[in-house]
GROMACS .gro file of C-alpha atoms in nm:
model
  324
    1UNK     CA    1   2.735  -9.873  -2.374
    2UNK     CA    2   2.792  -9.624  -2.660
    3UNK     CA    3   2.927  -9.270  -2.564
    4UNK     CA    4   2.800  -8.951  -2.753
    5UNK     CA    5   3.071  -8.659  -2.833
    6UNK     CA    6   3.053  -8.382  -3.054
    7UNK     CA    7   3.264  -8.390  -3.344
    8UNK     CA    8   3.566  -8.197  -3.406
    9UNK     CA    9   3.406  -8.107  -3.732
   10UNK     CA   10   3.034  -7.966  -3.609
   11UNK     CA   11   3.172  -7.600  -3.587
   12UNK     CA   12   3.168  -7.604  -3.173
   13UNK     CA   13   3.430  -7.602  -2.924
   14UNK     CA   14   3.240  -7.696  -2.669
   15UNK     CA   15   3.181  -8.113  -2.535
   16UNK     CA   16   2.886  -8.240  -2.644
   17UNK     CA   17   2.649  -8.277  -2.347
   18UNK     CA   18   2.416  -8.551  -2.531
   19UNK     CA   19   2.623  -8.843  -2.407
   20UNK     CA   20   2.425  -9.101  -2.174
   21UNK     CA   21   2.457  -9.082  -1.833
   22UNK     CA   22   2.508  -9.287  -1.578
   23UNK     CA   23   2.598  -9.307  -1.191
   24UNK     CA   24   2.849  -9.120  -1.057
   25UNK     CA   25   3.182  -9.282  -0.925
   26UNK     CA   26   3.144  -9.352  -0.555
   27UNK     CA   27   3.543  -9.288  -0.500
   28UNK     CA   28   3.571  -8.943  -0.367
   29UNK     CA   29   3.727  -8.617  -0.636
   30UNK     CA   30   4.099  -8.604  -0.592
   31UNK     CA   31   4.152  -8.206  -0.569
   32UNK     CA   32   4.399  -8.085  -0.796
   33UNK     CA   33   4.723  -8.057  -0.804
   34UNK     CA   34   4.894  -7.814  -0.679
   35UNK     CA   35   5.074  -7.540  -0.947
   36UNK     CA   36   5.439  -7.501  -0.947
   37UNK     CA   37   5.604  -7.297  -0.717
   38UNK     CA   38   5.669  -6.929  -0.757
   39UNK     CA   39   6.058  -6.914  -0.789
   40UNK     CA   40   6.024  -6.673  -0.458
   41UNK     CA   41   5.909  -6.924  -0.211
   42UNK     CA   42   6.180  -7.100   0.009
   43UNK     CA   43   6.329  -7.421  -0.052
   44UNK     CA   44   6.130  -7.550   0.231
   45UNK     CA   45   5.802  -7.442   0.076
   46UNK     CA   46   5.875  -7.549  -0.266
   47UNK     CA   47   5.973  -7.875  -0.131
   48UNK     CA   48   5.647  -7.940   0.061
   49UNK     CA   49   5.480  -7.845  -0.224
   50UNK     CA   50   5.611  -8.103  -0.434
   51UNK     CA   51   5.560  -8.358  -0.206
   52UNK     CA   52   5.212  -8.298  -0.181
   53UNK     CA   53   5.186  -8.275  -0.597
   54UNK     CA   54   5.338  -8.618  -0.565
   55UNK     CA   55   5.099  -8.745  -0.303
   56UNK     CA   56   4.787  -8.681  -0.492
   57UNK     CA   57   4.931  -8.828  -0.811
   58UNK     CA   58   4.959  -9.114  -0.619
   59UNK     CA   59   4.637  -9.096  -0.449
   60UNK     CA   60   4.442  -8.999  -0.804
   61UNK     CA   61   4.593  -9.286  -0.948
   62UNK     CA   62   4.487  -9.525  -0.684
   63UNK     CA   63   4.169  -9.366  -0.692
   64UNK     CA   64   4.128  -9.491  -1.121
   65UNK     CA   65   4.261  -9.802  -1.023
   66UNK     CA   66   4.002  -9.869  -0.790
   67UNK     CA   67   3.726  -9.779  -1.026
   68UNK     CA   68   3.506 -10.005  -1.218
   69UNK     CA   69   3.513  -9.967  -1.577
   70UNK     CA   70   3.096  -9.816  -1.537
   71UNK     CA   71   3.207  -9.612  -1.275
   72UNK     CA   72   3.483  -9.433  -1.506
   73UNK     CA   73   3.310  -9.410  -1.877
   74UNK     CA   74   3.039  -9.224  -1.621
   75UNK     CA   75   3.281  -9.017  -1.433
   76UNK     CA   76   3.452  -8.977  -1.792
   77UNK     CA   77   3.130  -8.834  -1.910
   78UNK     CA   78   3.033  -8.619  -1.657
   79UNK     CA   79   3.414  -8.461  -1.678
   80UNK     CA   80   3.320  -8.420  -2.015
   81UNK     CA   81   3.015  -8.254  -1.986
   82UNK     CA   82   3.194  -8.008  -1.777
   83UNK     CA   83   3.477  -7.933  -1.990
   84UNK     CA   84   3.747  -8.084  -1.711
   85UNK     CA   85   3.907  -8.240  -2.013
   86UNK     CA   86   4.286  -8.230  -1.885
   87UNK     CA   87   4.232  -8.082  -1.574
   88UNK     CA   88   4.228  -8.143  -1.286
   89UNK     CA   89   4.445  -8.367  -1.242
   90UNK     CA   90   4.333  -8.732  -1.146
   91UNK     CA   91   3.933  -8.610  -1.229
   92UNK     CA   92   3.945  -8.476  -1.608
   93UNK     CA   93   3.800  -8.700  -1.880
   94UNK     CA   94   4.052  -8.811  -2.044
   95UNK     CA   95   4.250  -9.000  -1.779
   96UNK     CA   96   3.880  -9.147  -1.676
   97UNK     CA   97   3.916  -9.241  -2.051
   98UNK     CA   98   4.292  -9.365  -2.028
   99UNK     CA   99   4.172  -9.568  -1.733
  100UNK     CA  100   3.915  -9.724  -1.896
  101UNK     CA  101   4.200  -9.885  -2.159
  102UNK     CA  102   4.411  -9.997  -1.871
  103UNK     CA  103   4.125 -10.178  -1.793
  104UNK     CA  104   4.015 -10.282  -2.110
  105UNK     CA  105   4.276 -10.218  -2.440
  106UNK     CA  106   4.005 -10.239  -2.677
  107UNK     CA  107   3.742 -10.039  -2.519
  108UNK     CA  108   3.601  -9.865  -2.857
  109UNK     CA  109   3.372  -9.605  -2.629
  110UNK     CA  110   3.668  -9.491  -2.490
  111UNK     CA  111   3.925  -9.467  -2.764
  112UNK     CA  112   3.671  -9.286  -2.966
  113UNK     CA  113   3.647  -9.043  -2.671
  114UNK     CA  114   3.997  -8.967  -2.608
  115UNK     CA  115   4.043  -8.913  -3.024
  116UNK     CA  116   3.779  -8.671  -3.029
  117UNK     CA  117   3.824  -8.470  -2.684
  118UNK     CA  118   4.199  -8.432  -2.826
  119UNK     CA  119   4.119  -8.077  -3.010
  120UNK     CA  120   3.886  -7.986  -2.702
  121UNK     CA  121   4.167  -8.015  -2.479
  122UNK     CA  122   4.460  -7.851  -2.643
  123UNK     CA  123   4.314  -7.485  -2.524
  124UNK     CA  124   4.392  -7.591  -2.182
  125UNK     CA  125   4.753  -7.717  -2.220
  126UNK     CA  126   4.781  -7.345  -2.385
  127UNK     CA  127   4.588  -7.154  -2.102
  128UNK     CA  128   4.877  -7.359  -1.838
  129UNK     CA  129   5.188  -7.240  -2.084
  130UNK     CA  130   5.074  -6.892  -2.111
  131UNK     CA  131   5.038  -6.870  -1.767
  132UNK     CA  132   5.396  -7.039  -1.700
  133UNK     CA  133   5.227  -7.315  -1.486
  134UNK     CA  134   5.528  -7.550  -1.636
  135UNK     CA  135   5.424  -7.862  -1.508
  136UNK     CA  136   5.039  -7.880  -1.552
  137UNK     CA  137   5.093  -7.798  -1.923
  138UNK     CA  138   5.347  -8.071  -1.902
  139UNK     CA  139   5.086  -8.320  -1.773
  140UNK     CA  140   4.823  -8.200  -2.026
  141UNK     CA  141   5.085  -8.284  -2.323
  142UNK     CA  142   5.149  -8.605  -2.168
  143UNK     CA  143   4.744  -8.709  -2.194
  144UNK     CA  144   4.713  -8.561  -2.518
  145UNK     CA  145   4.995  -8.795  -2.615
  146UNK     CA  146   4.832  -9.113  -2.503
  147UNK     CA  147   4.521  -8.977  -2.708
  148UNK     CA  148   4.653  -8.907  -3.014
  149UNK     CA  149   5.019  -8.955  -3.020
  150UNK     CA  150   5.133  -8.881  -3.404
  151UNK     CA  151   4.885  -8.562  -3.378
  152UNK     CA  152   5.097  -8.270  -3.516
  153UNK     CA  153   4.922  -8.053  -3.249
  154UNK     CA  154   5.202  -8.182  -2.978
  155UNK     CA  155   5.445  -8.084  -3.157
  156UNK     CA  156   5.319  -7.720  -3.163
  157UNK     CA  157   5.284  -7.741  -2.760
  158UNK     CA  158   5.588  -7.871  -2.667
  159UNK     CA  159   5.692  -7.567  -2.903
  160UNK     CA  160   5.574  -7.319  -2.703
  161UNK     CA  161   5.641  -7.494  -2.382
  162UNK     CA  162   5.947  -7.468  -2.424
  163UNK     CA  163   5.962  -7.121  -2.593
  164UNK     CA  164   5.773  -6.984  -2.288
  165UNK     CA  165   6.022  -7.184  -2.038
  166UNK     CA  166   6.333  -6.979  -2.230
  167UNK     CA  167   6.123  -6.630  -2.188
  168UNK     CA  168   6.049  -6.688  -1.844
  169UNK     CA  169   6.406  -6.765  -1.759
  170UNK     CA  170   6.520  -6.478  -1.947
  171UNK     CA  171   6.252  -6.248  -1.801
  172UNK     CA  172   6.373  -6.387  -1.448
  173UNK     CA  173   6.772  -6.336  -1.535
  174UNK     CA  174   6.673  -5.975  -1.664
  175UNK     CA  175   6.534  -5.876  -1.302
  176UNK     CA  176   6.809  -6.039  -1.161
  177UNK     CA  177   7.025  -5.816  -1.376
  178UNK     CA  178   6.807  -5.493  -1.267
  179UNK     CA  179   6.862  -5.598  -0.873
  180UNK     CA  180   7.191  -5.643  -0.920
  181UNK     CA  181   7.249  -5.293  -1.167
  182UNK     CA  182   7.035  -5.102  -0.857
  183UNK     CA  183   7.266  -5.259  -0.596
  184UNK     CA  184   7.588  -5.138  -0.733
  185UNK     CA  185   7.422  -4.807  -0.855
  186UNK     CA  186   7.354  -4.754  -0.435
  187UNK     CA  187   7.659  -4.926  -0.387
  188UNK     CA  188   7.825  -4.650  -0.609
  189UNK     CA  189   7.588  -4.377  -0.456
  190UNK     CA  190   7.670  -4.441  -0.120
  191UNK     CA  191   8.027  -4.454  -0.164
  192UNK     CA  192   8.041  -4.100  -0.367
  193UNK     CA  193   7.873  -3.963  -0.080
  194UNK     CA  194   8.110  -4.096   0.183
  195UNK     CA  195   8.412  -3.980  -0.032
  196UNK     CA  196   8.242  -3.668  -0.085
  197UNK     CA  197   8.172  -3.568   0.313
  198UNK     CA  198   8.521  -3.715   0.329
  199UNK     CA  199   8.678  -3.457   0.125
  200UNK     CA  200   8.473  -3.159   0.281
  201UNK     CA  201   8.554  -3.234   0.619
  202UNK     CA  202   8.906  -3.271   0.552
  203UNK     CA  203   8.870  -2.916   0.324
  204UNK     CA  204   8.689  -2.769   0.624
  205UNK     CA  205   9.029  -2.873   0.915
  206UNK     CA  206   9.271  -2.771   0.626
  207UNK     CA  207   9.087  -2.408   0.600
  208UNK     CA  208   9.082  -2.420   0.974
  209UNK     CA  209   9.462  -2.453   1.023
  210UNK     CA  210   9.581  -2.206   0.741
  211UNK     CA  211   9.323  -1.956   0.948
  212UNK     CA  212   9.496  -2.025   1.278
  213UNK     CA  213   9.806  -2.024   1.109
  214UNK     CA  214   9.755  -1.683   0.956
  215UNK     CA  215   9.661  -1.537   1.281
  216UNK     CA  216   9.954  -1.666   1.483
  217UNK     CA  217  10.205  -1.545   1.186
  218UNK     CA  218  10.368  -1.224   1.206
  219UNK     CA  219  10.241  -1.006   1.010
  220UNK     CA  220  10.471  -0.956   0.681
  221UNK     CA  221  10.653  -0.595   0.574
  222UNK     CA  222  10.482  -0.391   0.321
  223UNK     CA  223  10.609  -0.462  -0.029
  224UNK     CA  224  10.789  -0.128  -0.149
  225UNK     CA  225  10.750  -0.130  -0.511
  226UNK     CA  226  11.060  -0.098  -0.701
  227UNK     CA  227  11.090   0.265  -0.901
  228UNK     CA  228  11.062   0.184  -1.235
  229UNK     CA  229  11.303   0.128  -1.457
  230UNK     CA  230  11.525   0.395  -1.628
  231UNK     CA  231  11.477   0.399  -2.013
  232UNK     CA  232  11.787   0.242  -2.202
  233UNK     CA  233  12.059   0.463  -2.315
  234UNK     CA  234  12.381   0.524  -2.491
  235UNK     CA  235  12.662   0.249  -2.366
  236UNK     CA  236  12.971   0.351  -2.488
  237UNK     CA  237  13.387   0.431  -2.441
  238UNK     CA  238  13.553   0.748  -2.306
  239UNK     CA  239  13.637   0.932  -2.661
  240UNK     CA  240  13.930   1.225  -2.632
  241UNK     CA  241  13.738   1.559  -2.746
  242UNK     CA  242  14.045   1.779  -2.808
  243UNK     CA  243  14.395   1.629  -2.785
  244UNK     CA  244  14.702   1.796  -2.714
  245UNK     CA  245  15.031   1.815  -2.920
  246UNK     CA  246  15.311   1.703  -2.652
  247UNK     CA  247  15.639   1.936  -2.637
  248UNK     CA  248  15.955   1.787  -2.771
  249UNK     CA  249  16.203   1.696  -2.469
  250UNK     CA  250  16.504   1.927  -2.537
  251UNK     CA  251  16.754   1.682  -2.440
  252UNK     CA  252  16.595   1.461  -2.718
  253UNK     CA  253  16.631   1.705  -2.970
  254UNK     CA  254  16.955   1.823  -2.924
  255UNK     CA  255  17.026   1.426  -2.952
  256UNK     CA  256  16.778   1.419  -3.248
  257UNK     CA  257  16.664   1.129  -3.113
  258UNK     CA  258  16.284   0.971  -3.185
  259UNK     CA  259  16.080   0.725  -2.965
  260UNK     CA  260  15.747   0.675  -2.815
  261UNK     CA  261  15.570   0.628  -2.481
  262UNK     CA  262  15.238   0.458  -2.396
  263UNK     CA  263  15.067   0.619  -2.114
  264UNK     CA  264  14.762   0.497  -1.873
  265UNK     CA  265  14.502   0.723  -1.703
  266UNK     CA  266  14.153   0.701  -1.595
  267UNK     CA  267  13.865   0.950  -1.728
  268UNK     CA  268  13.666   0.991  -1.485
  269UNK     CA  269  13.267   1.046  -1.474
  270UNK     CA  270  13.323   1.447  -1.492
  271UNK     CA  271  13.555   1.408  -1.778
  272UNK     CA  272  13.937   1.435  -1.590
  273UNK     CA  273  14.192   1.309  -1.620
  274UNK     CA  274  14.377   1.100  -1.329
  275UNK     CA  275  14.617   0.860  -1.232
  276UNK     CA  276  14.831   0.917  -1.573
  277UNK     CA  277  15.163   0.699  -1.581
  278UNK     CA  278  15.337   0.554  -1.862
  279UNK     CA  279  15.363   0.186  -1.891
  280UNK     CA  280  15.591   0.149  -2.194
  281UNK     CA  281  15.869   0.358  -2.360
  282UNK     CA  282  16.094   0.379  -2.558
  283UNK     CA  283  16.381   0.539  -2.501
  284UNK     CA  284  16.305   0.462  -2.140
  285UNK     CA  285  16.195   0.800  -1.969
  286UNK     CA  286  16.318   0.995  -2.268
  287UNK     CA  287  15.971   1.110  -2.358
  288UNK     CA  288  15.770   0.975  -2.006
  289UNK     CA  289  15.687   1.342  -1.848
  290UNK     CA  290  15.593   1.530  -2.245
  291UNK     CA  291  15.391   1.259  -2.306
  292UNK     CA  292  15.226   1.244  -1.955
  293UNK     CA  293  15.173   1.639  -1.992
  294UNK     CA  294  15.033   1.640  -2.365
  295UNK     CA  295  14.735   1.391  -2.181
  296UNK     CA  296  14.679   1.590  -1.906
  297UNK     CA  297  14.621   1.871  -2.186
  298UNK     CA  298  14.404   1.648  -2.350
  299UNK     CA  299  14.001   1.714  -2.333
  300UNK     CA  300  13.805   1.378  -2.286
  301UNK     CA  301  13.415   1.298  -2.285
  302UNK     CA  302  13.400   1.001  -1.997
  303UNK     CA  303  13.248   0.695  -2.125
  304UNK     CA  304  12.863   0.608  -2.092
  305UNK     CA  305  12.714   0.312  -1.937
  306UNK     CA  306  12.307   0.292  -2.025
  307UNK     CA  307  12.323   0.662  -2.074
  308UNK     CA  308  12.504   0.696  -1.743
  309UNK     CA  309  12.848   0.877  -1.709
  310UNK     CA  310  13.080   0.665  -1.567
  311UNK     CA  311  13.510   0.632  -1.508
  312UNK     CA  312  13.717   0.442  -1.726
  313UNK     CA  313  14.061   0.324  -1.792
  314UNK     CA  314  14.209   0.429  -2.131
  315UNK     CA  315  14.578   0.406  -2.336
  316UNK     CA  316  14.758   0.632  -2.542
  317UNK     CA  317  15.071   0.586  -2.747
  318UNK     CA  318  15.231   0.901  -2.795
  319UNK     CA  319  15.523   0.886  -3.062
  320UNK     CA  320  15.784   1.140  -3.086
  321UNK     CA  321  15.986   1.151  -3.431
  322UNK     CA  322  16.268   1.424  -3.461
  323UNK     CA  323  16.255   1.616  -3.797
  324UNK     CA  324  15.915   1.443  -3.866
   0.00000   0.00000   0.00000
């Protein structure tokens, strides 16, 4: 039995349809198997649908098993014909081809098959990558192996197997990320709003209790404003204006006798004099009343506080010298 294929180096992509046919298997097609879960189906679901991948592995491969060796290179060619080179899985050519060498090791026909369907089924493994069905491409690069297994072709898919397994997980960690960033940006949202009725209802009873307070308050005096202030003037002592020469105390000339007395008064605002005493002396109360009379004489300008005429205490020592 010799098997027809197109070669890899004709210029087509397409199986040659020229290869001989034959009957086709009696065993019944083994539907495909199911594609991997979407990562948003429960555990429950995902489950069941690996059990049922596993379950028509197993059935598929009891299926080849139970095929005669005709029966295969015919179902191997009509697979072929129909470009099911990988998939599905348990009815593609080349595990009707790989089945045929369990059978028989050194079936020629079918090792020149699998060599030469090897390019025709690469495009499929890549269709299953690129569209992130994991473990179909898996299975593809697992036949491909068997065909040709120092090809440099599987080391390119398992390449971008796994380069498209890292992208989807980081494409699936980024919208993780973007849940979780949308979460805490309500989160943060709702709580601003909270605070925010928080603090207006709490303004509102504060404005309410200042009003009530207000109107149960007394109301408060006017504020008289104070008269302005009085521009700054002159500060300054009580200053004698025209002082008088005391008399000399006869007694203390006929005694030529010389002294001094200190006498204390007040100047008042007007100018007067009052409340003149001596304090010190000397002879004691020799010269006390002339010197007491020659102040009284006296003329005094009061002193000035800020401008303001006001009373003051002063001092005078009046000396008496006889002969001076």
């Amino acid at each position: 039995m010799v098997l027809l294929l197109a070669g890899c180096g004709q210029g087509s992509n397409t199986p040659s349809s020229s290869a001989p046919t034959s009957a086709k298997p009696v065993a019944p097609a083994v539907p495909s198997a199911p594609a991997s879960a979407p990562a948003q189906l429960p555990v429950a679901a995902a489950s069941a649908a690996q059990a049922q991948a596993q379950q028509a592995a197993v059935a598929a491969k009891a299926k080849l098993q139970s095929m005669s060796v005709p029966d295969l290179l015919a179902a191997a060619r009509d697979a072929y014909s129909q470009h099911r080179l990988v998939t599905p899985a348990g009815d593609n050519a080349m595990e009707y081809y790989e089945a045929v060498l369990a059978k028989e090791p050194n079936n020629q026909v079918a090792k020149d098959a699998l060599r030469e369907a090897f390019p025709f089924g690469v495009p499929d493994v890549e269709k299953a990558i690129a569209q992130n069905n994991f473990d179909e491409a898996g299975r593809g690069i697992d036949l491909l192996t068997k065909a040709d297994p120092t090809n440099y072709t599987l080391t390119l898919l398992r390449s971008k197997l796994d380069a498209q397994k890292k992208l989807q997980a980081r494409q699936q960690q980024e919208a993780q990320l973007k849940v979780q960033k949308a979460a805490e940006l309500a989160a943060a949202q709702q709580a601003a709003a909270v605070k925010a009725a928080a603090e207006k209802e709490a303004a509102a009873k504060l404005a309410a209790q200042q009003a009530a307070a207000a109107k149960a308050a007394p109301p408060k005096p006017a504020v008289v404003a104070a008269p302005p202030p009085k521009p700054a003037g002159e500060t300054r002592a009580a200053k004698v204006v025209t002082p008088a020469a005391p008399e000399y105390p006869l007694q203390a000339a006929r005694n030529q006798t010389s002294g001094y007395a200190v006498v204390e008064f007040t100047v008042s605002a007007s100018g007067a004099v009052e409340n003149a005493h001596v304090v010190d002396s000397s002879p004691r109360r020799m010269f006390d009343s002339a010197a007491i009379q020659a102040v009284r004489r006296s003329k005094f300008e009061p002193a000035l506080d800020n401008g303001e005429p006001v009373s003051s205490v002063l001092q005078r020592r009046i000396d008496f010298k006889f002969g001076g």
